[in-house]
Tab-separated table of C-alpha atoms in Angstrom:
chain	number	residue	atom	x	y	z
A	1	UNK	CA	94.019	113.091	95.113
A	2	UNK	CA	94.504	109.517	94.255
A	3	UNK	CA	96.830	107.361	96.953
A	4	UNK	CA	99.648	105.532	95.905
A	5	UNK	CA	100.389	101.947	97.678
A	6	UNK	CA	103.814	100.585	97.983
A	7	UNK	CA	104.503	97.259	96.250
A	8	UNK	CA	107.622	94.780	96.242
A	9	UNK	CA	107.157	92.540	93.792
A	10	UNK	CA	108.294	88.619	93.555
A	11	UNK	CA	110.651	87.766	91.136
A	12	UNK	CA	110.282	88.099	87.432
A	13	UNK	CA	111.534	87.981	84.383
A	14	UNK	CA	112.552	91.317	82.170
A	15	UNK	CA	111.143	90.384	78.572
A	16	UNK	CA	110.701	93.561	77.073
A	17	UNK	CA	111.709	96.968	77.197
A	18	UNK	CA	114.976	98.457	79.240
A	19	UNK	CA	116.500	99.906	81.969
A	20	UNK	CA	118.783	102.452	80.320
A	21	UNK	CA	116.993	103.279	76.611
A	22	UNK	CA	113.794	106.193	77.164
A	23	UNK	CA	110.598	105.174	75.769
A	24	UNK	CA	110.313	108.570	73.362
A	25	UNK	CA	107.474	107.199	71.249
A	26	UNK	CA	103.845	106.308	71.779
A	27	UNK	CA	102.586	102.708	70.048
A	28	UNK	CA	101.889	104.469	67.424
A	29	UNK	CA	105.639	105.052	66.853
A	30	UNK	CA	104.872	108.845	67.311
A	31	UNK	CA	107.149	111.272	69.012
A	32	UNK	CA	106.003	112.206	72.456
A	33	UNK	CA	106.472	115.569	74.622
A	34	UNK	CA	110.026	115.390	76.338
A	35	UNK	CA	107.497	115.402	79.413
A	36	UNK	CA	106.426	112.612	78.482
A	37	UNK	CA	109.433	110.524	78.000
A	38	UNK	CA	109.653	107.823	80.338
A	39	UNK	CA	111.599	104.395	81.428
A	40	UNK	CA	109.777	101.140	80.642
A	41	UNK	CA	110.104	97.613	81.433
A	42	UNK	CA	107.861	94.247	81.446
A	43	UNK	CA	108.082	91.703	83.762
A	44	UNK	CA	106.806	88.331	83.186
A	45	UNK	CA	105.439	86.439	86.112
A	46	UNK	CA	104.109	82.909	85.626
A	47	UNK	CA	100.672	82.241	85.519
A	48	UNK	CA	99.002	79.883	87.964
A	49	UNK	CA	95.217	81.101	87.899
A	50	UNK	CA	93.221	81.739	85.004
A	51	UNK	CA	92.813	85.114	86.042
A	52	UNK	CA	95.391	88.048	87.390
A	53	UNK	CA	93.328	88.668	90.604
A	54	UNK	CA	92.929	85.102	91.540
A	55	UNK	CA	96.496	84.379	91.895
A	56	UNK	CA	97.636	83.718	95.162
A	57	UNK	CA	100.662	84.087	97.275
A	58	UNK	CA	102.916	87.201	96.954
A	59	UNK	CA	101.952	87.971	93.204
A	60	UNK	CA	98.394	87.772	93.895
A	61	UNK	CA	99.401	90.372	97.316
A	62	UNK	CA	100.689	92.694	94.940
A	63	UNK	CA	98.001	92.482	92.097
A	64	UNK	CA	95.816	93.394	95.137
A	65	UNK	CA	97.256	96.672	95.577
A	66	UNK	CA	96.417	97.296	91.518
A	67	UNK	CA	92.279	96.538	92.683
A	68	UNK	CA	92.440	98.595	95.907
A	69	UNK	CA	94.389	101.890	94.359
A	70	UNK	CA	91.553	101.541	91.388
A	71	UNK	CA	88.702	100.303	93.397
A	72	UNK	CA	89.017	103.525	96.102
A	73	UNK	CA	89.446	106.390	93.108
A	74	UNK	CA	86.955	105.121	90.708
A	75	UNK	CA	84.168	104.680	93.361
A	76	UNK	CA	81.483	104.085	89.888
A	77	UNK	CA	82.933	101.171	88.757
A	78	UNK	CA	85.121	102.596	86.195
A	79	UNK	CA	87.503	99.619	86.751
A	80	UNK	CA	85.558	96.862	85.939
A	81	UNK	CA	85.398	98.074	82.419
A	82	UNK	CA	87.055	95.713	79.707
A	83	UNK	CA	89.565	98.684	78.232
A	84	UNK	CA	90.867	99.551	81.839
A	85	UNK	CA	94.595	99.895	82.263
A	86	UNK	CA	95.821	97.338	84.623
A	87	UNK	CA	98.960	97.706	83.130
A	88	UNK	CA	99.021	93.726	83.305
A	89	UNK	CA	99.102	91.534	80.025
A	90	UNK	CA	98.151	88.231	79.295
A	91	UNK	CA	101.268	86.696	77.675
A	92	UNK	CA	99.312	83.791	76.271
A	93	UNK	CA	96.966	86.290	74.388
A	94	UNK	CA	97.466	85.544	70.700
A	95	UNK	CA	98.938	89.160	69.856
A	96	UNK	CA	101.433	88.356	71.958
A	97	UNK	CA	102.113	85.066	69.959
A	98	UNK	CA	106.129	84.432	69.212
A	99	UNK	CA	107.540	86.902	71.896
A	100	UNK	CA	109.984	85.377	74.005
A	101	UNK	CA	109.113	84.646	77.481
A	102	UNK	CA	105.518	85.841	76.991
A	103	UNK	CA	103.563	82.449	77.286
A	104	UNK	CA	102.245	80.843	80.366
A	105	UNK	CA	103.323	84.418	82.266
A	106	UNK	CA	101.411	88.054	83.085
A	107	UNK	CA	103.971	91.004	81.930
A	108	UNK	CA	103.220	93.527	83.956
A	109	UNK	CA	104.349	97.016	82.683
A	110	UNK	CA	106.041	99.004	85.055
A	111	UNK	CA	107.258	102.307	84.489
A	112	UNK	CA	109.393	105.560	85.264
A	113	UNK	CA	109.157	109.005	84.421
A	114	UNK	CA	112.387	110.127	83.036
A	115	UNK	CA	111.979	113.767	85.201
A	116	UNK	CA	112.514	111.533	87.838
A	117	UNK	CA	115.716	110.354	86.604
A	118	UNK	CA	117.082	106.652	85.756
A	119	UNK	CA	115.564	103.495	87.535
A	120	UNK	CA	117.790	102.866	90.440
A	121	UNK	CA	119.481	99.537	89.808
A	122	UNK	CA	121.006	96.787	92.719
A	123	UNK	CA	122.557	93.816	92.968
A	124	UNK	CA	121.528	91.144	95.241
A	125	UNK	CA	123.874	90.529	97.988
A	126	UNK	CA	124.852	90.932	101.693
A	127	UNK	CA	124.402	93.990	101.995
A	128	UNK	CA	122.549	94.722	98.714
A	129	UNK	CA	124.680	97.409	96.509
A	130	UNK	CA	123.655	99.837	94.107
A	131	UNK	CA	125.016	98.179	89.811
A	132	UNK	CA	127.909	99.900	88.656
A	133	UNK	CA	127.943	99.072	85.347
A	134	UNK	CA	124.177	99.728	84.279
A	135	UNK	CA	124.889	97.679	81.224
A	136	UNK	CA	124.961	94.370	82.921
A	137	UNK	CA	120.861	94.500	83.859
A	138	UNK	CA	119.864	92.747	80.938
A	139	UNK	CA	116.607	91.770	79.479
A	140	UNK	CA	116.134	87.962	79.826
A	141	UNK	CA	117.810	88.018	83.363
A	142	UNK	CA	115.841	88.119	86.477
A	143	UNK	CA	114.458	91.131	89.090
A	144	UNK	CA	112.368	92.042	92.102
A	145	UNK	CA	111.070	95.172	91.678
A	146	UNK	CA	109.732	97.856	94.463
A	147	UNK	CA	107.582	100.501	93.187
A	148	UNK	CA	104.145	102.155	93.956
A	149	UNK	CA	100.334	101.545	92.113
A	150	UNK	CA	98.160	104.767	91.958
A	151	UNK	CA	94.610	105.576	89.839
A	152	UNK	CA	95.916	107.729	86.718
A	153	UNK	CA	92.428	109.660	87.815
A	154	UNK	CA	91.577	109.598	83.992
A	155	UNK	CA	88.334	109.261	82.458
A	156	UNK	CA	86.345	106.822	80.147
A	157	UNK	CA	88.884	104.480	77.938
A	158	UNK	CA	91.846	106.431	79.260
A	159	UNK	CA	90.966	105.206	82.798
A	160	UNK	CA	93.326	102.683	84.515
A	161	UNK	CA	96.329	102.535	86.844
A	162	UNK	CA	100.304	103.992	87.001
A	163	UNK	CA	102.709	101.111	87.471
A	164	UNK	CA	105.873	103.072	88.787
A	165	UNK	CA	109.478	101.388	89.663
A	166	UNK	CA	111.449	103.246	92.584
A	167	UNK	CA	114.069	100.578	92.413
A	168	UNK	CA	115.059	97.079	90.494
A	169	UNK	CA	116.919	94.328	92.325
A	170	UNK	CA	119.024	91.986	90.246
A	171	UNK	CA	118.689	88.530	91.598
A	172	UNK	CA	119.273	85.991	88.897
A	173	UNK	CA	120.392	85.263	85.317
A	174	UNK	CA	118.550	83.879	82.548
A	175	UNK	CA	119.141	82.838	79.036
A	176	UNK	CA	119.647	87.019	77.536
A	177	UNK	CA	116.622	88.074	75.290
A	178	UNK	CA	118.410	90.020	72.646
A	179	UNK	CA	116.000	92.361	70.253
A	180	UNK	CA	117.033	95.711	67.705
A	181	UNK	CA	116.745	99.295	69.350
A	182	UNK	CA	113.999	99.891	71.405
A	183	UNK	CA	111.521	102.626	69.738
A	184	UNK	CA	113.582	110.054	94.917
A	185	UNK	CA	113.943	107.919	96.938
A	186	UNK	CA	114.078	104.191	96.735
A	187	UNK	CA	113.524	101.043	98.616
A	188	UNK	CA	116.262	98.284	98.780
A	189	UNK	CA	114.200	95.252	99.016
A	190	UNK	CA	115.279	92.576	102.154
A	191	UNK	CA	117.611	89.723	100.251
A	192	UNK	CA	115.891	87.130	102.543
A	193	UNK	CA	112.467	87.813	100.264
A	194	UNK	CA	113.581	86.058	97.252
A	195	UNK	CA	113.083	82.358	96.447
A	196	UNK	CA	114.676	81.113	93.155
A	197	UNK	CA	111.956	81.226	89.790
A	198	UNK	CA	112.001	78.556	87.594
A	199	UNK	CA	115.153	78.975	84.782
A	200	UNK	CA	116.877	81.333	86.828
A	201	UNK	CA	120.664	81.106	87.555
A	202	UNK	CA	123.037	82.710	90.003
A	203	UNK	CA	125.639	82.881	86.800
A	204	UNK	CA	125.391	84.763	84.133
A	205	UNK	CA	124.111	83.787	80.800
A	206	UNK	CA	126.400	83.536	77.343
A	207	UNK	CA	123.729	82.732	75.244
A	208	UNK	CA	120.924	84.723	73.702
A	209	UNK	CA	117.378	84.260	72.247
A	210	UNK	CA	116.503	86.736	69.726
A	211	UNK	CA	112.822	88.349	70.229
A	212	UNK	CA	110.391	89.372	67.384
């Protein structure tokens, strides 16, 4: 059985997807199994190497729980092939071209089953408290996340990694990204963790940027 290893991630940026919608439909806009219906976010973290496993500090920490949970299932090399699912996108790849606070970051895709039940949600403070209003967690604003990285133990060009979210922190605001519909236990993560990213605020946004 594959191992999962614990992450807490720095803080990012929530460009696509959302806390409270389910994702019920596969890329291909198809309906999936109600087993299959999950939670799904993507969190943009600027880029300072050229590649995802070069990067250093606490991003490059966690992307090196993504190599080790692949690297000790897939003991042929299965992960070094080009289709494998890192679950980690280049937002400066040209498909990605006009989507709003893609460029210059890796979106990472982190998910939730929804037998699981809804991603626990906190705000930042002393002591950290679980969000009453669900609503507020926006996309555009700004989150740690804590979650665990395991081998989907798949084969061939379905092989590649789970991304999973036990808990989102709130810790900043950021100009909202505003877009149509969209298609336990957890960790609190320590407040003293968090540095401030570049274009976050400790006040919430009025504006929005529409994303295509």
């Amino acid at each position: 059985m594959a191992e999962t290893l614990n992450f807490q991630s720095p803080v990012g940026r929530m460009v696509s997807g959302s806390f409270n919608e389910l994702q019920t439909k596969d890329h291909q806009g198809k309906d999936l199994p109600a087993e299959k219906h999950k939670h799904f976010v993507g969190i943009a973290f600027r880029k300072t190497a050229a590649n995802w496993w070069d990067e250093p500090g606490e991003l490059g920490a966690m992307f090196r729980n993504w190599l080790t949970a692949a690297q000790s299932h897939y003991r042929n090399g299965e992960w070094q092939q080009p289709g494998f699912a890192w679950k980690i996108n280049n937002g400066d790849d040209p498909k990605h071209a006009g989507k709003a606070g893609y460029a210059g970051h890796w979106v990472v895709s982190f998910t939730r089953s929804a037998s699981i039940g809804e991603i626990p949600l906190i705000e930042q403070g002393n002591p950290p408290r679980y969000m009453l209003d669900r609503k507020a967690a926006k996309r555009g604003y700004y989150y740690a996340i804590s979650g665990g990285v395991v081998a989907n133990q798949c084969t061939g060009n379905q092989a590649g990694v789970y991304v999973n979210i036990n808990a989102a922190m709130l810790v900043g605001y950021g100009e909202e990204i505003i877009s149509g519909p969209s298609p336990v236990a957890t960790t609190v993560m320590p407040a003293s963790r968090w540095r401030r990213s570049p274009g976050r605020s400790t006040s919430s946004a009025r504006t929005g940027r529409r994303s295509r």
